[in-house]
Coordinates of C-alpha atoms in Angstrom, one line a residue:
Chain A
M1195 CA 93.9 118.5 76.2
S1196 CA 97.0 120.4 77.3
P1197 CA 100.2 118.4 77.5
I1198 CA 101.2 116.7 80.7
K1199 CA 103.9 118.8 82.5
I1200 CA 106.5 116.2 83.3
G1201 CA 109.8 116.1 85.2
L1202 CA 112.4 113.5 84.9
V1203 CA 114.7 112.2 87.7
G1204 CA 118.0 110.4 87.0
V1205 CA 119.7 111.5 83.8
G1206 CA 121.6 108.3 83.1
K1207 CA 121.9 106.1 80.1
I1208 CA 118.3 104.9 80.0
A1209 CA 117.0 108.5 80.3
R1210 CA 119.2 109.7 77.4
D1211 CA 118.7 106.7 75.2
Q1212 CA 114.9 106.3 75.6
H1213 CA 112.9 108.6 77.9
L1214 CA 114.1 112.0 76.8
P1215 CA 113.8 111.4 73.0
V1216 CA 110.4 109.8 73.4
I1217 CA 109.1 112.6 75.7
A1218 CA 110.4 115.2 73.2
A1219 CA 108.6 113.4 70.3
N1220 CA 105.2 113.0 72.1
P1221 CA 102.9 116.1 72.0
D1222 CA 101.1 114.7 75.1
Y1223 CA 104.1 115.8 77.2
D1224 CA 105.9 119.0 78.1
L1225 CA 109.3 118.3 79.7
V1226 CA 109.6 121.0 82.4
A1227 CA 112.9 120.2 83.9
V1228 CA 115.1 117.3 85.2
A1229 CA 116.7 116.4 88.5
S1230 CA 120.1 114.8 88.7
R1231 CA 122.8 114.7 91.2
N1232 CA 125.6 115.4 88.7
A1233 CA 124.4 115.4 85.1
T1234 CA 123.0 118.4 83.2
L1235 CA 121.2 118.6 79.9
D1236 CA 121.6 121.2 77.2
G1237 CA 118.6 123.5 77.1
V1238 CA 116.7 121.9 80.0
D1239 CA 116.6 123.3 83.5
S1240 CA 118.2 120.9 86.0
Y1241 CA 117.9 120.6 89.8
G1242 CA 119.9 118.7 92.3
S1243 CA 117.1 116.6 93.8
L1244 CA 113.5 115.7 93.4
D1245 CA 112.6 118.0 96.2
A1246 CA 114.4 120.9 94.6
L1247 CA 112.7 120.1 91.3
L1248 CA 109.2 120.1 92.7
D1249 CA 109.9 123.2 94.9
A1250 CA 111.1 125.2 92.0
R1251 CA 108.6 124.0 89.4
P1252 CA 105.3 123.3 91.2
E1253 CA 103.5 123.1 87.8
I1254 CA 105.0 119.6 87.3
E1255 CA 102.1 117.1 87.3
A1256 CA 104.1 113.8 86.7
V1257 CA 107.6 112.5 87.2
A1258 CA 109.5 109.8 85.4
L1259 CA 111.9 108.0 87.8
C1260 CA 115.0 106.8 85.9
T1261 CA 117.3 106.3 88.8
P1262 CA 118.7 102.9 89.9
P1263 CA 116.1 100.7 91.7
Q1264 CA 117.7 100.8 95.1
G1265 CA 116.6 104.4 95.8
R1266 CA 113.4 104.4 93.8
H1267 CA 111.0 103.7 96.5
A1268 CA 111.8 106.8 98.6
L1269 CA 111.6 109.0 95.5
A1270 CA 108.4 107.5 94.3
R1271 CA 106.8 107.7 97.7
H1272 CA 107.8 111.3 98.0
A1273 CA 106.5 112.2 94.6
L1274 CA 103.2 110.6 95.3
E1275 CA 102.9 112.2 98.7
R1276 CA 103.5 115.6 96.9
G1277 CA 100.6 114.7 94.6
R1278 CA 102.5 113.8 91.4
H1279 CA 101.8 110.9 89.0
V1280 CA 104.7 108.5 88.8
L1281 CA 106.3 106.5 86.0
L1282 CA 108.8 103.9 87.4
E1283 CA 111.6 102.6 85.3
K1284 CA 111.9 98.8 85.6
P1285 CA 112.3 97.0 87.9
P1286 CA 109.6 99.0 89.9
G1287 CA 111.5 98.6 93.2
A1288 CA 114.3 96.8 95.0
T1289 CA 111.7 94.7 97.0
L1290 CA 108.2 93.5 96.6
A1291 CA 107.1 95.3 99.7
E1292 CA 108.2 98.6 98.2
V1293 CA 106.0 98.1 95.2
H1294 CA 103.0 97.0 97.3
D1295 CA 103.4 100.2 99.3
L1296 CA 103.5 102.4 96.2
V1297 CA 100.4 100.8 94.7
G1298 CA 98.5 101.3 97.9
L1299 CA 99.6 104.9 98.1
A1300 CA 98.8 105.8 94.5
K1301 CA 95.3 104.3 94.8
E1302 CA 94.8 106.2 98.1
K1303 CA 95.8 109.4 96.5
G1304 CA 94.0 108.9 93.2
L1305 CA 97.3 109.2 91.2
A1306 CA 98.6 107.4 88.2
L1307 CA 101.4 104.9 88.7
L1308 CA 103.0 102.9 86.0
A1309 CA 105.5 100.0 86.4
T1310 CA 107.2 100.1 82.9
W1311 CA 107.7 96.6 81.7
H1312 CA 109.0 98.1 78.4
S1313 CA 109.6 94.8 76.6
R1314 CA 105.9 94.0 76.8
Y1315 CA 105.5 96.9 74.3
A1316 CA 107.9 95.5 71.7
P1317 CA 106.0 95.2 68.5
A1318 CA 105.7 91.5 68.2
V1319 CA 104.6 90.8 71.7
E1320 CA 100.9 91.3 71.3
P1321 CA 100.7 89.3 68.1
A1322 CA 102.6 86.5 69.8
R1323 CA 100.2 86.6 72.7
A1324 CA 97.2 86.5 70.3
W1325 CA 98.7 83.6 68.3
L1326 CA 99.4 81.5 71.5
A1327 CA 96.0 82.1 73.1
G1328 CA 94.0 78.8 73.0
R1329 CA 96.9 76.8 71.5
T1330 CA 98.4 73.7 73.2
L1331 CA 101.9 74.3 74.3
K1332 CA 104.7 71.7 74.4
S1333 CA 107.7 73.6 75.7
V1334 CA 109.1 77.1 76.1
S1335 CA 112.7 78.1 75.8
V1336 CA 114.1 81.5 76.7
S1337 CA 117.6 82.6 75.8
W1338 CA 118.6 86.1 77.1
K1339 CA 122.4 86.5 76.6
E1340 CA 124.2 89.7 76.3
D1341 CA 127.5 91.4 77.0
V1342 CA 127.2 93.3 80.3
R1343 CA 130.3 95.4 79.4
H1344 CA 128.6 96.8 76.4
W1345 CA 125.1 97.4 77.8
H1346 CA 126.0 98.4 81.4
P1347 CA 129.4 100.0 81.2
G1348 CA 130.7 100.9 84.6
Q1349 CA 127.2 100.7 86.2
E1350 CA 128.2 99.7 89.7
W1351 CA 124.6 99.7 91.1
I1352 CA 123.7 96.8 89.0
W1353 CA 126.1 94.5 90.9
Q1354 CA 125.1 95.7 94.3
P1355 CA 122.4 94.1 96.5
G1356 CA 119.1 95.0 95.0
G1357 CA 120.7 95.7 91.6
L1358 CA 119.5 92.3 90.3
G1359 CA 122.6 91.5 88.1
V1360 CA 121.7 89.5 85.1
F1361 CA 118.1 89.6 86.1
D1362 CA 118.1 93.3 85.1
P1363 CA 117.8 92.2 81.4
G1364 CA 116.4 88.8 82.3
I1365 CA 113.3 90.5 83.9
N1366 CA 112.5 91.8 80.5
A1367 CA 112.2 88.2 79.2
L1368 CA 110.1 87.3 82.3
S1369 CA 107.9 90.3 81.6
I1370 CA 107.2 89.0 78.1
I1371 CA 106.6 85.4 78.9
T1372 CA 104.3 86.2 81.9
H1373 CA 102.3 88.3 79.4
I1374 CA 102.2 86.0 76.3
L1375 CA 101.9 82.5 77.8
P1376 CA 98.3 81.4 78.5
R1377 CA 98.9 80.1 82.0
A1378 CA 100.7 81.2 85.1
L1379 CA 104.2 80.0 85.8
V1380 CA 105.8 78.4 88.9
L1381 CA 109.5 78.2 89.4
K1382 CA 110.6 74.7 90.1
A1383 CA 114.4 75.1 90.3
A1384 CA 117.0 77.7 89.6
T1385 CA 120.8 78.1 89.5
L1386 CA 122.3 81.5 90.1
E1387 CA 126.0 82.1 89.2
F1388 CA 127.6 84.8 91.3
P1389 CA 131.0 86.2 90.5
A1390 CA 133.1 85.6 93.6
N1391 CA 133.6 89.4 93.9
R1392 CA 130.0 90.5 93.3
Q1393 CA 126.7 90.6 95.1
A1394 CA 124.5 90.0 92.0
P1395 CA 124.5 87.0 89.6
I1396 CA 126.1 87.1 86.2
A1397 CA 124.1 84.2 84.9
A1398 CA 121.1 82.2 85.8
Q1399 CA 119.2 79.1 84.6
L1400 CA 115.5 78.9 85.6
D1401 CA 113.2 75.9 85.3
F1402 CA 109.6 76.9 85.4
Q1403 CA 106.4 74.9 84.8
D1404 CA 103.2 76.4 83.6
L1405 CA 100.1 75.2 85.5
S1406 CA 99.4 72.5 82.9
G1407 CA 103.0 71.1 83.4
V1408 CA 104.6 72.6 80.3
P1409 CA 108.3 73.1 80.9
V1410 CA 109.6 76.6 80.6
R1411 CA 113.4 76.9 80.6
A1412 CA 115.1 80.3 80.8
E1413 CA 118.8 81.0 80.4
F1414 CA 120.2 84.3 81.3
D1415 CA 123.9 85.1 80.7
W1416 CA 125.8 88.4 80.8
R1417 CA 129.1 86.9 79.5
Q1418 CA 127.9 86.7 75.8
T1419 CA 130.3 88.5 73.4
G1420 CA 129.6 88.5 69.7
P1421 CA 126.0 88.0 68.6
Q1422 CA 123.5 88.8 71.4
S1423 CA 120.4 86.7 72.1
W1424 CA 117.0 87.9 73.2
D1425 CA 115.0 85.0 72.0
I1426 CA 111.8 83.1 73.1
V1427 CA 110.8 79.9 71.4
V1428 CA 107.4 78.3 72.1
E1429 CA 106.7 74.9 70.7
T1430 CA 103.0 74.2 70.3
T1431 CA 101.0 71.3 68.6
D1432 CA 100.3 73.8 65.8
G1433 CA 103.9 74.8 65.1
T1434 CA 106.8 76.8 66.7
L1435 CA 106.6 80.4 67.5
A1436 CA 109.8 82.4 67.8
L1437 CA 110.1 85.9 69.2
N1438 CA 113.4 87.3 68.4
R1439 CA 115.4 90.5 69.1
G1440 CA 113.6 91.0 72.4
G1441 CA 110.2 90.9 70.9
A1442 CA 110.8 93.0 67.8
A1443 CA 110.5 90.1 65.4
M1444 CA 108.2 87.1 65.3
S1445 CA 108.1 84.0 63.1
I1446 CA 106.0 80.8 62.9
D1447 CA 107.8 77.7 61.8
G1448 CA 110.6 79.9 60.5
V1449 CA 108.4 82.1 58.4
A1450 CA 108.6 85.8 59.4
H1451 CA 105.2 87.1 60.4
L1452 CA 106.2 90.5 61.6
E1453 CA 109.2 92.8 61.5
E1454 CA 108.3 96.1 62.9
P1455 CA 110.4 99.1 64.0
E1456 CA 111.1 99.2 67.8
A1457 CA 108.7 101.5 69.7
E1458 CA 108.7 100.3 73.2
Y1459 CA 109.1 103.5 75.1
A1460 CA 106.9 105.4 72.7
N1461 CA 104.1 102.9 73.5
L1462 CA 104.9 103.2 77.2
Y1463 CA 104.6 106.9 77.3
A1464 CA 101.3 106.7 75.3
L1465 CA 100.0 104.3 78.0
F1466 CA 101.2 106.6 80.8
S1467 CA 99.4 109.5 79.2
R1468 CA 96.1 107.5 79.3
L1469 CA 96.8 106.5 82.9
V1470 CA 97.4 110.1 84.0
R1471 CA 94.2 111.3 82.3
N1472 CA 92.3 108.6 84.1
R1473 CA 94.3 108.5 87.3
Q1474 CA 94.9 104.8 87.1
V1475 CA 97.5 102.3 88.4
D1476 CA 99.2 99.8 86.1
V1477 CA 101.6 97.7 88.1
D1478 CA 102.1 94.0 87.5
L1479 CA 104.2 92.4 90.2
A1480 CA 104.6 89.1 88.5
P1481 CA 108.1 89.6 86.8
L1482 CA 109.7 90.9 90.0
S1483 CA 108.0 88.2 92.1
H1484 CA 109.5 85.5 89.9
V1485 CA 112.9 87.1 90.3
A1486 CA 112.4 87.1 94.1
D1487 CA 111.4 83.4 93.9
A1488 CA 114.7 82.7 92.0
F1489 CA 116.8 84.4 94.7
L1490 CA 114.7 82.7 97.4
C1491 CA 115.0 79.1 96.1
G1492 CA 117.9 79.2 93.7
H1493 CA 121.0 77.2 94.0
R1494 CA 123.9 79.6 94.4
V1495 CA 127.2 78.9 92.6
L1496 CA 130.3 81.0 92.8
V1497 CA 132.0 81.6 89.5
E1498 CA 135.0 83.6 88.2
E1499 CA 135.4 87.1 89.4
F1500 CA 134.1 89.8 87.2
H1501 CA 136.0 93.0 86.5
D1502 CA 134.6 95.8 84.3
Chain B
M471 CA 78.4 68.3 113.3
S472 CA 80.4 65.2 112.5
P473 CA 84.2 65.4 112.9
I474 CA 86.3 66.4 109.9
K475 CA 87.9 63.2 108.5
I476 CA 91.6 64.2 108.1
G477 CA 94.7 62.7 106.7
L478 CA 98.2 63.8 107.5
V479 CA 101.2 63.8 105.1
G480 CA 104.8 63.8 106.3
V481 CA 105.3 62.1 109.7
G482 CA 108.4 64.1 110.8
K483 CA 109.3 66.1 113.9
I484 CA 106.6 68.8 113.6
A485 CA 103.9 66.2 112.9
R486 CA 104.8 64.2 116.0
D487 CA 105.5 67.2 118.3
Q488 CA 102.4 69.3 117.3
H489 CA 99.9 68.1 114.7
L490 CA 99.2 64.6 115.8
P491 CA 98.6 65.4 119.6
V492 CA 96.5 68.4 118.7
I493 CA 94.4 66.5 116.2
A494 CA 93.9 63.7 118.8
A495 CA 92.8 66.2 121.4
N496 CA 90.3 68.1 119.2
P497 CA 86.8 66.5 118.8
D498 CA 86.4 68.4 115.5
Y499 CA 88.8 65.9 113.9
D500 CA 88.9 62.3 113.1
L501 CA 92.4 61.2 112.0
V502 CA 91.8 58.6 109.3
A503 CA 95.3 57.7 108.3
V504 CA 98.7 59.2 107.5
A505 CA 101.1 59.1 104.5
S506 CA 104.8 58.9 104.9
R507 CA 107.6 57.6 102.8
N508 CA 109.2 55.7 105.6
A509 CA 107.7 56.5 109.0
T510 CA 104.8 54.6 110.6
L511 CA 102.7 55.4 113.5
D512 CA 101.4 53.0 116.2
G513 CA 97.7 52.4 115.8
V514 CA 97.2 54.6 112.7
D515 CA 97.0 53.3 109.1
S516 CA 99.9 54.5 107.1
Y517 CA 100.3 54.7 103.3
G518 CA 103.4 55.4 101.1
S519 CA 102.1 58.5 99.3
L520 CA 99.3 61.1 99.2
D521 CA 97.8 59.3 96.2
A522 CA 97.8 55.9 98.0
L523 CA 96.2 57.6 101.0
L524 CA 93.4 59.2 99.1
D525 CA 92.9 56.1 96.9
A526 CA 92.6 53.8 100.0
R527 CA 90.6 56.2 102.2
P528 CA 88.3 58.2 100.0
E529 CA 86.4 59.4 103.0
I530 CA 89.2 61.8 103.9
E531 CA 87.9 65.4 103.5
A532 CA 91.0 67.4 104.5
V533 CA 94.8 66.9 104.6
A534 CA 97.5 68.4 106.7
L535 CA 100.8 68.7 104.8
C536 CA 103.7 68.5 107.2
T537 CA 106.4 67.7 104.6
P538 CA 109.4 70.0 103.9
P539 CA 108.4 73.1 101.8
Q540 CA 110.3 72.1 98.7
G541 CA 107.7 69.5 97.6
R542 CA 104.6 71.0 99.2
H543 CA 103.2 72.7 96.2
A544 CA 102.8 69.5 94.2
L545 CA 101.2 67.7 97.1
A546 CA 98.8 70.6 97.9
R547 CA 97.9 71.1 94.2
H548 CA 97.1 67.4 94.0
A549 CA 95.0 67.3 97.1
L550 CA 93.0 70.4 96.0
E551 CA 92.5 68.8 92.6
R552 CA 91.2 65.7 94.3
G553 CA 88.7 67.9 96.2
R554 CA 90.3 68.0 99.6
H555 CA 90.7 70.9 102.0
V556 CA 94.4 71.6 102.7
L557 CA 96.3 72.8 105.8
L558 CA 99.9 73.9 104.9
E559 CA 102.7 73.8 107.5
K560 CA 104.8 76.9 107.3
P561 CA 106.2 78.3 105.1
P562 CA 103.3 77.7 102.7
G563 CA 105.6 77.0 99.8
A564 CA 109.1 77.3 98.4
T565 CA 108.2 80.2 96.2
L566 CA 105.6 83.0 96.1
A567 CA 104.2 81.8 92.7
E568 CA 103.4 78.4 94.2
V569 CA 101.3 80.0 97.0
H570 CA 99.6 82.3 94.5
D571 CA 98.7 79.2 92.5
L572 CA 97.3 77.3 95.5
V573 CA 95.1 80.3 96.6
G574 CA 93.7 80.6 93.1
L575 CA 93.0 76.9 92.9
A576 CA 91.4 76.6 96.3
K577 CA 89.1 79.5 95.5
E578 CA 88.2 78.1 92.2
K579 CA 87.3 74.7 93.8
G580 CA 85.6 76.2 96.8
L581 CA 87.9 74.4 99.2
A582 CA 89.5 75.5 102.5
L583 CA 93.2 76.4 102.4
L584 CA 95.2 77.5 105.5
A585 CA 98.7 78.8 105.6
T586 CA 99.6 78.2 109.2
W587 CA 101.6 81.0 110.7
H588 CA 101.5 79.2 114.0
S589 CA 103.4 81.9 116.0
R590 CA 100.5 84.3 115.3
Y591 CA 98.4 82.1 117.6
A592 CA 100.8 82.3 120.5
P593 CA 98.8 83.5 123.5
A594 CA 100.3 87.0 123.9
V595 CA 100.2 88.0 120.2
E596 CA 96.6 89.3 120.1
P597 CA 96.9 91.2 123.3
A598 CA 100.1 92.8 122.0
R599 CA 98.4 93.7 118.8
A600 CA 95.6 95.3 120.7
W601 CA 97.9 97.2 123.0
L602 CA 99.9 98.6 120.0
A603 CA 96.9 99.7 117.9
G604 CA 96.8 103.4 117.8
R605 CA 100.0 103.9 119.8
T606 CA 103.0 105.9 118.5
L607 CA 106.0 103.6 117.8
K608 CA 109.6 104.7 118.3
S609 CA 111.5 101.5 117.4
V610 CA 111.1 97.8 117.1
S611 CA 113.8 95.2 117.8
V612 CA 113.5 91.5 117.1
S613 CA 115.9 88.9 118.4
W614 CA 115.3 85.3 117.2
K615 CA 118.4 83.3 118.2
E616 CA 118.4 79.6 118.6
D617 CA 120.6 76.5 118.3
V618 CA 119.9 74.8 115.0
R619 CA 121.5 71.6 116.2
H620 CA 118.9 71.3 118.9
W621 CA 115.8 72.3 116.9
H622 CA 116.6 70.9 113.5
P623 CA 118.8 67.9 114.2
G624 CA 120.0 66.4 110.9
Q625 CA 117.3 68.1 108.8
E626 CA 119.1 68.4 105.5
W627 CA 116.2 70.0 103.6
I628 CA 116.5 73.1 105.8
W629 CA 119.9 73.9 104.3
Q630 CA 119.0 73.2 100.7
P631 CA 117.7 75.8 98.2
G632 CA 114.1 76.6 99.2
G633 CA 114.7 75.4 102.8
L634 CA 115.1 79.0 104.0
G635 CA 117.9 78.3 106.6
V636 CA 117.6 80.6 109.6
F637 CA 114.5 82.1 108.0
D638 CA 112.7 78.9 108.9
P639 CA 112.4 80.1 112.5
G640 CA 112.9 83.8 111.5
I641 CA 109.7 83.7 109.4
N642 CA 107.8 83.1 112.7
A643 CA 109.1 86.4 114.0
L644 CA 108.1 88.0 110.7
S645 CA 104.6 86.5 110.9
I646 CA 104.2 88.1 114.4
I647 CA 105.5 91.6 113.6
T648 CA 103.5 91.8 110.3
H649 CA 100.5 91.0 112.4
I650 CA 101.0 93.1 115.5
L651 CA 102.5 96.3 114.1
P652 CA 100.0 98.9 113.0
R653 CA 101.7 99.7 109.7
A654 CA 103.2 97.7 106.8
L655 CA 107.0 97.2 106.6
V656 CA 109.5 97.7 103.9
L657 CA 112.9 96.1 104.0
K658 CA 115.6 98.7 103.5
A659 CA 118.7 96.6 103.9
A660 CA 119.7 93.1 104.8
T661 CA 122.8 90.9 105.4
L662 CA 122.6 87.2 105.0
E663 CA 125.3 85.0 106.4
F664 CA 125.8 81.7 104.4
P665 CA 128.1 79.0 105.7
A666 CA 130.6 78.4 103.0
N667 CA 129.3 74.8 102.6
R668 CA 125.6 75.5 102.7
Q669 CA 122.8 76.9 100.4
A670 CA 120.8 78.6 103.1
P671 CA 121.8 81.3 105.6
I672 CA 122.7 80.6 109.2
A673 CA 122.2 84.2 110.3
A674 CA 120.6 87.3 109.0
Q675 CA 120.2 91.0 110.0
L676 CA 117.3 92.8 108.6
D677 CA 116.6 96.6 108.6
F678 CA 113.0 97.4 107.9
Q679 CA 111.1 100.6 108.2
D680 CA 107.4 100.9 108.8
L681 CA 105.6 103.3 106.5
S682 CA 105.9 106.2 109.0
G683 CA 109.7 105.7 109.1
V684 CA 110.0 103.7 112.4
P685 CA 113.1 101.5 112.3
V686 CA 112.4 97.8 112.7
R687 CA 115.6 95.7 113.3
A688 CA 115.5 91.9 113.2
E689 CA 118.4 89.7 114.1
F690 CA 118.2 86.0 113.3
D691 CA 120.9 83.6 114.4
W692 CA 121.1 79.8 114.4
R693 CA 124.4 79.6 116.3
Q694 CA 123.0 80.5 119.7
T695 CA 123.9 78.0 122.4
G696 CA 122.7 78.4 126.0
P697 CA 119.6 80.5 126.5
Q698 CA 117.5 80.8 123.4
S699 CA 115.9 84.2 122.3
W700 CA 112.6 84.7 120.7
D701 CA 111.9 88.2 121.7
I702 CA 110.3 91.3 120.2
V703 CA 110.6 94.7 121.9
V704 CA 108.5 97.6 120.7
E705 CA 109.3 101.1 122.1
T706 CA 106.4 103.4 122.0
T707 CA 105.7 106.9 123.4
D708 CA 103.6 105.2 126.1
G709 CA 106.2 102.6 127.2
T710 CA 107.9 99.5 126.0
L711 CA 106.1 96.4 125.1
A712 CA 108.1 93.1 125.2
L713 CA 106.9 89.9 123.7
N714 CA 109.0 87.0 124.9
R715 CA 109.3 83.3 124.4
G716 CA 108.0 83.5 120.9
G717 CA 104.8 85.3 121.9
A718 CA 104.0 83.2 125.0
A719 CA 104.7 86.1 127.4
M720 CA 104.1 89.8 127.3
S721 CA 105.2 92.6 129.5
I722 CA 104.8 96.4 129.5
D723 CA 107.7 98.4 131.0
G724 CA 108.9 95.2 132.6
V725 CA 105.6 94.3 134.2
A726 CA 104.2 90.9 133.1
H727 CA 100.8 91.3 131.6
L728 CA 100.2 87.8 130.4
E729 CA 101.7 84.4 130.9
E730 CA 99.5 81.8 129.3
P731 CA 100.1 78.2 128.4
E732 CA 101.2 77.6 124.8
A733 CA 98.4 76.6 122.5
E734 CA 99.5 77.6 119.0
Y735 CA 98.6 74.5 117.1
A736 CA 95.4 74.0 119.1
N737 CA 94.3 77.4 117.9
L738 CA 95.4 76.7 114.4
Y739 CA 93.3 73.5 114.2
A740 CA 90.4 75.3 115.7
L741 CA 90.7 77.9 112.9
F742 CA 91.1 75.3 110.2
S743 CA 87.9 73.6 111.4
R744 CA 86.0 76.9 110.9
L745 CA 87.7 77.4 107.4
V746 CA 86.6 73.8 106.4
R747 CA 83.0 74.4 107.5
N748 CA 82.9 77.6 105.6
R749 CA 85.1 76.6 102.6
Q750 CA 87.4 79.6 103.2
V751 CA 91.0 80.5 102.3
D752 CA 93.3 82.1 104.9
V753 CA 96.7 82.7 103.3
D754 CA 98.7 85.7 104.2
L755 CA 101.7 86.0 101.9
A756 CA 103.4 88.9 103.8
P757 CA 105.9 86.8 105.9
L758 CA 107.2 84.8 102.9
S759 CA 107.2 87.9 100.7
H760 CA 109.5 89.7 103.2
V761 CA 111.8 86.6 103.2
A762 CA 111.9 86.7 99.4
D763 CA 112.8 90.4 99.6
A764 CA 115.6 89.6 102.0
F765 CA 117.1 87.1 99.6
L766 CA 116.5 89.5 96.7
C767 CA 118.2 92.6 98.0
G768 CA 120.3 91.1 100.9
H769 CA 124.1 91.5 101.1
R770 CA 125.5 87.9 101.1
V771 CA 128.4 87.1 103.3
L772 CA 130.2 83.8 103.5
V773 CA 130.9 82.5 107.0
E774 CA 132.4 79.5 108.6
E775 CA 131.3 76.1 107.4
F776 CA 128.5 74.4 109.3
H777 CA 128.6 70.7 110.1
D778 CA 125.8 69.0 111.9

């Protein structure tokens, strides 16, 4: 089968760190060109907009949208209307309605659409899901604490309405627990800490229950300097499962069961290739829906101003 | 067919103003008893909790839940688990996940579940929907402005997280426009005004677009004294449709087309009776999902403190 001719929109940090190297390494893809308002890329044709990209390079079959979430819906809708398959960086939109719309449009057009919950493709996530299936849970604890200055240097969009703040990394944890836990979750209470000078929270504490009443506590914090935490601990009647380093490592009762190299975006692009060949949609709204619930029913607290 | 033996939980303002008179007037229902933490009702047996109600009166087939939204999920889940049909006052829950859960449970158990978007049953709503179908829209403007002190005297829950604030009435407008407009809406921008001493907004401005790009502007305000506004104006290429008084009245280019007596809850209970007979679920998540989107991507502004 000939490689998928792909274009990439939004040449920012996530595109350079993940998408471009993974596309280059995967023989299923042929990167035709990129679109970016101001960035260029050595050795790759670059256009100023999605429209210019598709006008100049009609052979493009699929686009990867790596721009901030606030403008993603318009780009995705436009690409689908012009008959292109679409890969959406996470979160898949700034609102639930946007994502519902894209799912409907992709199905109507028979095009592939992928909402990339990349953390679900961390190497230990499937083994954790398999180990938990059928076991009796006692409690779940999520700690997702990192240094925003290190991971999102100068990214203003992340603090603006629709930018999600600490839920931008936190939604990765939610994408994992909604995948590995045997039962659906319902948010019972939440606290969101907003810096007095910002529109998005810098920290959040979420208390979910699963549908059998198991407490699921998640703590997200962007003020963590020193060691960073991306840990999920599930206590069961058969022992304690820990997923560490964002799903890269797994242990049971402290004994390492898996320590594999990270390959999240490689797995995602392998999945997207299958979706494109079969013209399928893979969009799970659950992680974004839980974030919307947290904003909807969360207790807002104003905290110290944040300056980059 | 024998009347549906119904119990009512939460004897507050909405129960007294609407549910109880409508149940009394409808021969499809036999009100068995009510549950309330502190209120009692002349001539009707009253119990301290849902459990006490169902224990004492096992003949109850259906329950109407008129308590505040924050505790509704636990009550509804419990009633469904005990095999009772459930009518949910609006909003149907404090989170989207709660409502998803109830829909799944009701379907699994083969029980009726109704999310009551009562404003959709205002007399002019169906005629407005019929008139708009197939017409070309130019713009939509929603003005939902009322005096919170008059309509929600001393209701603390409405200001607490999950209480929705001005979206408690505003969701009525959203339930109408999501029903009468021909195309789905996507929220593009929102501003939410929070009193500095409250957890819920007192005003909001929402800018939607429908999927053909028509602008839909909604203004909600709880600080309106004097005349109250519950108006929706739809400009089309064939003239301007106005829905006034919350859907009770309709005019086209200023000419009244309909002025019917209000019968929202009577219509709702007629619908619920059909759902119970057929063990069906009628839960549209769109209005609550748009509210969640507004909290998710809205610009928050702090305004003057509110004191009851």
